[in-house]
Backbone as JSON, one array per atom type, in Angstrom:
{
  "sequence": "DCEANTHDWVYTYIIDDTTPPTGTALADISGLQCIGEVPAADINLIVDEEDNCGGPVVVTVNDVDNGGSGCPDSPYIVTRTYTLADCSGLTTDLVQTITVIDNTPPTISCPDNINVINDVNLCGATVSVPAPISSDGCGFVTLVNSYNQTADASDFYPIGTTVVTWTATDACGNTNGCIQTI",
  "N": [[-109.98, 160.73, -94.8], [-108.82, 157.71, -93.09], [-111.73, 156.92, -92.28], [-112.81, 157.22, -94.55], [-114.03, 159.44, -94.92], [-114.28, 162.65, -96.57], [-113.26, 165.87, -97.43], [-113.58, 168.83, -99.31], [-111.63, 171.14, -100.82], [-111.66, 174.22, -102.54], [-109.92, 176.0, -104.91], [-109.42, 178.93, -106.7], [-108.13, 179.86, -109.53], [-106.9, 182.77, -111.14], [-105.94, 183.69, -114.29], [-104.38, 185.88, -115.92], [-103.04, 187.02, -118.59], [-101.01, 189.91, -119.11], [-98.77, 190.58, -120.42], [-97.45, 191.85, -123.36], [-96.42, 190.35, -126.46], [-92.93, 189.87, -127.56], [-90.37, 191.49, -129.56], [-87.85, 192.03, -132.12], [-87.61, 195.18, -133.86], [-86.7, 195.85, -137.45], [-83.86, 197.15, -138.68], [-84.0, 200.55, -139.58], [-83.89, 202.12, -143.07], [-82.13, 203.96, -145.01], [-80.73, 205.96, -147.7], [-81.6, 205.26, -150.22], [-82.18, 205.35, -153.63], [-84.33, 205.45, -155.48], [-88.15, 205.32, -155.68], [-88.79, 202.6, -156.3], [-86.9, 201.01, -155.3], [-87.68, 200.36, -152.89], [-87.7, 197.91, -150.25], [-89.82, 194.8, -150.56], [-92.59, 194.48, -148.24], [-91.95, 191.78, -145.47], [-93.17, 189.13, -143.48], [-91.69, 187.19, -142.75], [-89.14, 188.3, -141.93], [-89.16, 189.08, -139.25], [-87.9, 187.61, -136.74], [-87.46, 186.76, -134.02], [-89.64, 186.8, -132.74], [-91.69, 186.36, -129.4], [-93.65, 185.06, -126.83], [-94.74, 185.55, -123.7], [-96.1, 183.48, -122.47], [-95.77, 181.38, -123.89], [-97.28, 180.81, -126.22], [-98.62, 180.92, -129.48], [-97.19, 183.66, -131.88], [-98.56, 185.87, -133.81], [-97.76, 187.56, -136.77], [-98.07, 190.62, -138.44], [-98.15, 192.87, -141.19], [-97.82, 196.51, -142.15], [-97.87, 198.9, -144.3], [-97.52, 202.55, -144.52], [-97.27, 205.49, -146.27], [-95.82, 208.68, -147.14], [-96.19, 209.94, -149.35], [-94.71, 211.45, -150.71], [-92.42, 212.68, -153.29], [-89.98, 211.72, -153.49], [-87.84, 213.05, -154.13], [-84.9, 215.47, -153.26], [-86.29, 217.8, -152.23], [-88.69, 216.77, -151.18], [-88.94, 214.12, -149.6], [-89.54, 210.65, -149.75], [-91.23, 208.35, -147.62], [-91.67, 205.59, -145.73], [-93.52, 204.28, -143.67], [-93.3, 201.2, -141.97], [-95.07, 199.14, -140.28], [-94.78, 196.16, -138.28], [-96.68, 194.22, -136.68], [-97.26, 192.51, -133.68], [-98.97, 189.84, -132.32], [-100.23, 187.93, -129.43], [-101.95, 185.11, -128.25], [-103.62, 186.18, -126.3], [-104.5, 188.29, -127.44], [-102.94, 190.68, -127.02], [-100.78, 192.99, -128.12], [-97.82, 194.21, -129.91], [-96.2, 196.78, -131.42], [-93.62, 196.97, -134.1], [-91.74, 199.16, -135.46], [-90.53, 200.29, -138.45], [-88.57, 202.52, -140.48], [-88.25, 203.59, -143.75], [-86.59, 205.56, -145.92], [-86.61, 207.57, -149.19], [-84.66, 209.23, -151.17], [-83.79, 210.84, -154.23], [-80.95, 211.91, -155.28], [-79.07, 211.46, -157.06], [-77.56, 212.33, -160.06], [-78.58, 211.93, -163.52], [-76.9, 209.76, -165.89], [-74.84, 210.75, -168.7], [-73.7, 210.69, -171.69], [-71.71, 212.11, -174.16], [-71.98, 212.42, -178.04], [-69.38, 211.88, -180.42], [-67.22, 214.6, -181.12], [-67.97, 216.69, -183.95], [-66.65, 217.33, -187.13], [-67.15, 219.36, -190.08], [-66.82, 219.87, -193.45], [-67.68, 222.12, -195.86], [-67.75, 223.05, -199.18], [-69.93, 224.05, -200.82], [-71.7, 225.95, -199.81], [-70.86, 228.66, -198.15], [-71.71, 230.07, -195.98], [-72.65, 228.43, -193.84], [-73.56, 225.14, -192.68], [-75.36, 222.62, -192.96], [-76.17, 220.47, -190.45], [-76.55, 217.38, -189.12], [-76.65, 216.12, -185.88], [-76.23, 213.6, -183.55], [-78.05, 212.77, -180.56], [-77.28, 212.74, -177.22], [-76.38, 209.72, -175.28], [-78.59, 209.18, -172.43], [-79.42, 208.4, -169.16], [-81.21, 207.42, -166.32], [-81.54, 205.89, -163.11], [-83.83, 206.09, -161.91], [-85.67, 206.72, -163.92], [-87.38, 208.79, -166.09], [-85.71, 210.9, -168.2], [-84.81, 214.2, -169.38], [-83.43, 215.85, -172.02], [-81.66, 218.7, -173.3], [-80.02, 220.9, -175.31], [-77.69, 223.37, -175.38], [-77.45, 225.03, -177.84], [-79.66, 224.93, -179.74], [-81.75, 224.4, -177.91], [-83.39, 222.13, -177.79], [-83.89, 218.69, -177.5], [-83.68, 217.33, -180.16], [-81.23, 217.38, -181.99], [-80.63, 217.92, -184.6], [-80.26, 220.97, -186.64], [-79.3, 224.16, -187.85], [-75.93, 225.2, -188.15], [-73.47, 227.49, -187.54], [-70.68, 228.44, -189.56], [-67.61, 227.92, -188.34], [-66.48, 227.24, -184.93], [-68.68, 225.61, -182.76], [-69.84, 225.25, -179.65], [-71.55, 222.89, -178.07], [-73.59, 222.3, -175.34], [-74.68, 219.87, -173.54], [-77.37, 218.97, -171.49], [-78.56, 216.74, -169.17], [-81.47, 216.28, -167.28], [-83.25, 214.79, -164.49], [-86.3, 213.7, -162.89], [-86.3, 214.68, -160.56], [-84.9, 216.84, -160.63], [-82.19, 216.71, -160.71], [-78.95, 217.18, -162.52], [-76.87, 216.35, -165.0], [-74.07, 216.96, -167.53], [-72.5, 217.38, -170.77], [-70.12, 218.1, -173.04], [-70.05, 218.95, -176.24], [-68.16, 219.54, -179.52], [-68.93, 221.27, -182.5]],
  "CA": [[-109.13, 159.77, -93.98], [-109.14, 156.36, -92.82], [-112.79, 156.53, -92.09], [-113.27, 157.59, -95.95], [-114.7, 160.99, -94.61], [-113.67, 163.7, -97.53], [-113.64, 167.36, -97.61], [-113.07, 169.58, -100.75], [-111.27, 172.73, -100.49], [-111.74, 174.74, -103.94], [-108.74, 177.27, -104.92], [-109.67, 179.76, -108.0], [-106.69, 180.65, -110.03], [-107.08, 183.89, -112.33], [-104.47, 184.04, -115.04], [-104.35, 187.2, -116.71], [-101.78, 187.69, -119.41], [-100.74, 191.25, -119.43], [-97.42, 191.01, -121.01], [-97.43, 191.76, -124.91], [-95.35, 189.51, -127.17], [-91.82, 190.81, -128.01], [-89.52, 191.1, -130.96], [-87.09, 193.21, -132.34], [-87.65, 195.96, -135.16], [-85.9, 195.84, -138.25], [-83.15, 198.47, -138.72], [-84.23, 201.51, -140.7], [-83.44, 201.89, -144.34], [-82.27, 205.21, -145.88], [-79.79, 205.85, -148.78], [-82.42, 204.55, -151.53], [-82.36, 206.61, -154.58], [-85.69, 205.48, -156.11], [-89.22, 204.49, -154.85], [-88.95, 201.16, -156.85], [-85.74, 200.31, -154.45], [-88.19, 199.88, -151.39], [-87.98, 196.49, -150.38], [-91.3, 194.4, -150.23], [-92.67, 193.79, -146.79], [-91.89, 190.31, -145.46], [-93.34, 189.22, -142.16], [-90.77, 186.31, -142.16], [-88.14, 188.98, -141.69], [-89.17, 189.03, -137.74], [-87.26, 186.08, -136.23], [-87.49, 186.73, -132.79], [-91.03, 187.05, -131.57], [-91.72, 185.5, -128.46], [-94.7, 185.26, -126.04], [-94.29, 184.99, -122.18], [-96.96, 182.26, -122.11], [-95.19, 180.47, -124.69], [-97.98, 180.63, -127.09], [-97.84, 181.39, -131.04], [-97.33, 184.89, -132.0], [-99.13, 186.23, -135.04], [-97.06, 188.77, -137.04], [-98.85, 191.3, -139.62], [-97.3, 194.17, -141.65], [-98.84, 197.46, -142.76], [-96.97, 199.98, -144.78], [-98.03, 203.82, -144.88], [-96.16, 206.53, -147.22], [-96.13, 210.12, -146.89], [-96.8, 210.68, -150.46], [-93.61, 212.24, -151.1], [-92.04, 212.3, -154.94], [-88.49, 211.21, -153.28], [-86.68, 214.34, -154.48], [-84.47, 216.18, -152.23], [-87.43, 218.75, -151.47], [-89.87, 215.77, -150.62], [-88.33, 212.56, -149.56], [-90.6, 209.59, -150.02], [-90.94, 207.93, -146.48], [-92.34, 204.58, -145.6], [-93.41, 203.85, -141.95], [-93.6, 199.9, -142.1], [-95.28, 198.6, -138.83], [-95.17, 194.84, -138.05], [-97.44, 194.0, -135.39], [-97.04, 191.21, -133.24], [-100.2, 189.59, -131.46], [-100.36, 186.75, -128.73], [-103.34, 184.4, -128.29], [-104.49, 187.12, -125.66], [-105.09, 189.66, -127.99], [-102.06, 191.65, -126.64], [-99.98, 193.42, -129.33], [-96.51, 195.14, -130.07], [-95.8, 197.38, -132.73], [-92.33, 197.26, -134.32], [-91.67, 200.28, -136.64], [-89.19, 200.21, -139.62], [-88.7, 203.67, -141.41], [-87.39, 203.65, -145.1], [-86.43, 206.71, -146.76], [-86.07, 207.76, -150.5], [-84.19, 210.62, -151.59], [-83.01, 210.9, -155.45], [-79.88, 212.96, -155.34], [-78.24, 211.38, -157.94], [-77.87, 212.92, -161.48], [-78.4, 211.13, -164.66], [-75.83, 209.76, -166.6], [-74.76, 211.22, -170.02], [-72.45, 210.42, -172.7], [-72.01, 212.94, -175.68], [-71.63, 211.98, -178.96], [-68.16, 212.44, -180.85], [-67.11, 215.91, -181.92], [-68.32, 216.85, -185.59], [-66.05, 218.34, -188.16], [-68.04, 219.41, -191.22], [-66.31, 220.72, -194.43], [-68.67, 222.39, -196.86], [-67.43, 224.15, -200.13], [-71.0, 224.99, -201.69], [-72.52, 227.17, -198.83], [-69.68, 229.22, -197.17], [-72.6, 230.79, -194.91], [-73.0, 227.45, -192.94], [-73.64, 223.84, -193.02], [-76.83, 221.64, -192.17], [-75.62, 219.21, -189.79], [-77.32, 216.39, -188.13], [-76.21, 215.68, -184.7], [-76.99, 212.69, -182.72], [-78.15, 213.21, -179.17], [-76.28, 211.97, -176.27], [-76.86, 208.74, -174.39], [-78.48, 209.41, -171.3], [-80.24, 207.33, -168.47], [-81.41, 207.6, -164.88], [-81.91, 204.98, -162.46], [-85.45, 206.2, -161.69], [-86.99, 206.73, -164.85], [-87.38, 209.8, -167.37], [-84.53, 211.96, -168.42], [-84.94, 215.31, -170.36], [-82.16, 216.26, -172.59], [-81.57, 219.83, -173.85], [-78.87, 221.34, -175.59], [-77.51, 224.88, -175.28], [-77.52, 225.49, -179.07], [-81.25, 225.13, -180.07], [-82.77, 224.29, -176.66], [-84.24, 220.97, -177.82], [-83.07, 217.5, -177.48], [-83.46, 216.94, -181.49], [-80.19, 218.12, -182.25], [-80.54, 218.44, -185.97], [-80.22, 222.04, -186.66], [-78.39, 224.71, -188.52], [-74.7, 225.46, -187.23], [-72.54, 228.37, -188.37], [-69.16, 228.15, -189.99], [-66.69, 228.09, -187.32], [-66.52, 226.4, -184.06], [-69.83, 225.83, -181.92], [-69.77, 224.46, -178.51], [-72.82, 222.61, -177.49], [-73.57, 221.87, -173.95], [-75.9, 219.0, -173.46], [-77.81, 218.77, -169.95], [-79.89, 215.79, -168.75], [-82.24, 216.42, -166.03], [-84.14, 213.8, -164.24], [-87.44, 214.03, -162.69], [-85.92, 215.29, -159.35], [-84.01, 218.17, -161.19], [-80.66, 216.39, -160.6], [-78.49, 217.43, -163.49], [-75.47, 216.29, -165.61], [-73.89, 217.61, -168.82], [-71.3, 217.12, -171.38], [-69.44, 219.2, -174.23], [-69.7, 218.44, -177.94], [-67.9, 220.73, -180.53], [-69.15, 221.22, -184.2]],
  "C": [[-109.38, 158.48, -93.98], [-110.55, 155.99, -92.96], [-113.68, 156.74, -93.55], [-114.29, 158.79, -95.89], [-113.8, 161.85, -95.65], [-114.2, 165.02, -97.21], [-113.0, 168.06, -98.78], [-112.84, 170.66, -100.25], [-111.07, 173.1, -102.21], [-110.72, 175.93, -103.95], [-109.24, 177.57, -106.6], [-108.3, 180.32, -108.39], [-107.16, 181.6, -111.05], [-105.82, 184.17, -112.91], [-104.89, 185.1, -116.07], [-103.1, 187.52, -117.26], [-101.94, 189.09, -119.71], [-99.54, 191.8, -119.95], [-97.53, 190.88, -122.64], [-96.38, 191.05, -125.33], [-93.85, 190.66, -127.44], [-91.33, 190.37, -129.15], [-88.63, 192.38, -131.04], [-87.41, 193.98, -133.94], [-86.59, 195.91, -135.95], [-85.16, 197.41, -138.34], [-83.88, 199.22, -139.9], [-83.5, 201.38, -141.76], [-83.48, 203.23, -144.81], [-80.96, 204.96, -147.08], [-80.35, 205.15, -150.29], [-82.49, 205.68, -152.29], [-83.64, 206.63, -155.03], [-86.73, 204.59, -155.42], [-89.13, 203.01, -155.25], [-88.03, 200.18, -156.03], [-86.39, 199.89, -153.35], [-88.54, 198.39, -151.42], [-89.3, 196.26, -149.97], [-91.09, 193.96, -148.66], [-92.65, 192.34, -146.74], [-91.93, 190.05, -143.88], [-92.4, 188.16, -141.52], [-89.45, 186.93, -141.67], [-87.87, 189.08, -139.94], [-89.05, 187.67, -137.45], [-87.31, 185.79, -135.09], [-88.72, 186.82, -132.01], [-91.22, 185.87, -130.76], [-93.12, 185.97, -127.56], [-94.53, 184.91, -124.58], [-95.03, 183.64, -121.65], [-96.64, 181.22, -123.11], [-96.25, 180.0, -126.08], [-97.72, 181.25, -128.51], [-97.98, 183.14, -130.91], [-97.58, 185.02, -133.73], [-98.53, 187.52, -135.84], [-97.95, 189.2, -138.38], [-98.13, 192.41, -139.9], [-98.56, 195.08, -142.31], [-97.84, 198.63, -143.17], [-98.02, 201.48, -144.93], [-96.89, 204.91, -145.47], [-96.68, 207.91, -146.67], [-96.42, 210.98, -148.18], [-95.83, 211.42, -151.13], [-93.09, 211.76, -152.44], [-90.72, 211.54, -154.48], [-87.46, 211.76, -153.96], [-86.22, 214.57, -153.29], [-85.42, 217.04, -151.41], [-88.6, 217.93, -151.04], [-89.57, 214.45, -150.76], [-89.74, 211.65, -149.42], [-90.37, 208.7, -148.69], [-91.99, 207.08, -146.15], [-92.28, 204.25, -144.13], [-94.07, 202.53, -142.3], [-94.07, 199.45, -140.6], [-95.51, 196.97, -138.9], [-95.67, 194.71, -136.81], [-97.61, 192.46, -135.12], [-98.51, 190.84, -132.3], [-100.09, 188.12, -130.82], [-101.84, 186.12, -128.91], [-104.46, 185.28, -127.14], [-105.15, 188.11, -126.13], [-103.97, 191.06, -127.73], [-101.12, 191.81, -127.97], [-98.65, 194.22, -129.21], [-96.38, 195.59, -131.48], [-94.19, 197.36, -133.03], [-92.38, 198.2, -135.55], [-90.46, 200.56, -137.33], [-89.64, 201.63, -140.19], [-87.81, 203.54, -142.66], [-87.61, 204.87, -145.67], [-85.77, 206.63, -148.21], [-85.67, 209.03, -150.94], [-83.2, 210.55, -153.05], [-82.24, 211.93, -155.45], [-78.77, 212.92, -156.2], [-78.4, 211.44, -159.35], [-77.72, 211.72, -162.36], [-77.24, 211.11, -165.19], [-75.74, 210.29, -168.01], [-73.56, 210.98, -170.61], [-72.43, 210.93, -174.02], [-71.48, 212.27, -176.87], [-70.21, 212.37, -179.27], [-68.19, 213.75, -181.44], [-67.35, 215.64, -183.33], [-67.51, 217.61, -186.2], [-66.65, 218.31, -189.66], [-67.17, 220.29, -192.14], [-67.01, 221.11, -195.75], [-68.3, 223.68, -197.62], [-68.67, 224.97, -200.73], [-71.5, 226.04, -200.87], [-71.37, 227.5, -197.73], [-70.56, 229.78, -195.74], [-72.73, 229.7, -193.86], [-73.34, 226.04, -193.38], [-74.99, 223.21, -192.41], [-76.02, 220.65, -191.62], [-76.45, 218.49, -188.89], [-76.37, 215.71, -186.86], [-76.85, 214.81, -183.88], [-77.24, 213.09, -181.18], [-77.57, 212.22, -178.39], [-77.08, 210.94, -175.64], [-76.91, 209.16, -172.98], [-79.52, 208.58, -170.6], [-80.29, 207.79, -167.15], [-82.07, 206.5, -164.2], [-83.39, 204.77, -162.06], [-86.4, 206.76, -162.63], [-86.48, 207.93, -165.95], [-86.2, 210.65, -167.17], [-85.07, 213.06, -169.59], [-83.71, 215.71, -170.73], [-82.36, 217.64, -173.35], [-80.21, 220.33, -173.97], [-78.78, 222.78, -175.68], [-77.63, 225.77, -176.6], [-79.03, 225.85, -179.6], [-82.24, 224.79, -179.08], [-83.66, 222.97, -176.89], [-83.4, 219.79, -177.96], [-82.83, 216.73, -179.0], [-82.3, 217.83, -181.94], [-79.52, 218.36, -183.64], [-81.02, 220.03, -186.0], [-79.38, 222.74, -187.64], [-77.24, 225.24, -187.65], [-74.1, 226.29, -187.97], [-71.26, 227.92, -188.42], [-68.59, 228.49, -188.8], [-66.94, 226.91, -186.11], [-67.93, 226.53, -183.04], [-69.78, 224.9, -180.94], [-71.26, 224.09, -178.1], [-72.62, 221.97, -176.36], [-74.96, 221.33, -173.66], [-76.0, 218.55, -172.11], [-78.88, 217.54, -170.12], [-80.32, 216.0, -167.32], [-83.18, 215.31, -165.74], [-85.36, 214.48, -163.53], [-87.48, 214.6, -161.11], [-85.31, 216.63, -159.35], [-82.62, 218.03, -160.96], [-80.28, 216.36, -162.13], [-77.16, 216.81, -163.84], [-75.36, 216.54, -166.92], [-72.8, 217.32, -169.31], [-71.31, 217.88, -172.38], [-69.31, 218.46, -175.21], [-69.1, 219.68, -178.7], [-68.23, 220.41, -181.95], [-68.29, 222.2, -184.75]]
}
């Protein structure tokens, strides 16, 4: 006051941040055919993280998969969790699910039909037949033909017309075929 007398009043403010940070989870992903197509985790994809106190938000990510094969009877499912943490230690989990189901058959292209004329041995002809060209976006393909049941198509074919059906099978059991006439 004007006499230089003073009096202190003490106020205690307790600030308790109880509101976790916010952000938007990434959209789930499905329709992937191969496990190798699962995109890498990237914390920079979370772009709208916020804290009610205006402090920094730290984003971390963790992937857990179910161990599936990626085949129709055993989908491969990744649960990707982005964790947002504020300076008070409060966290928010943003969960994205990524599903892989390989239901696409391999590609196959049969070699040209073969016509062999053999005057020396009327009982049959030894014919070397090239295997079809086959591939699968997810990996290994097994080729089998209906005539000798092996992918090595060199074998004895009888006089007359032999129809050979080639079948390509991928690791998930998806198949595709083509027909060749000898």
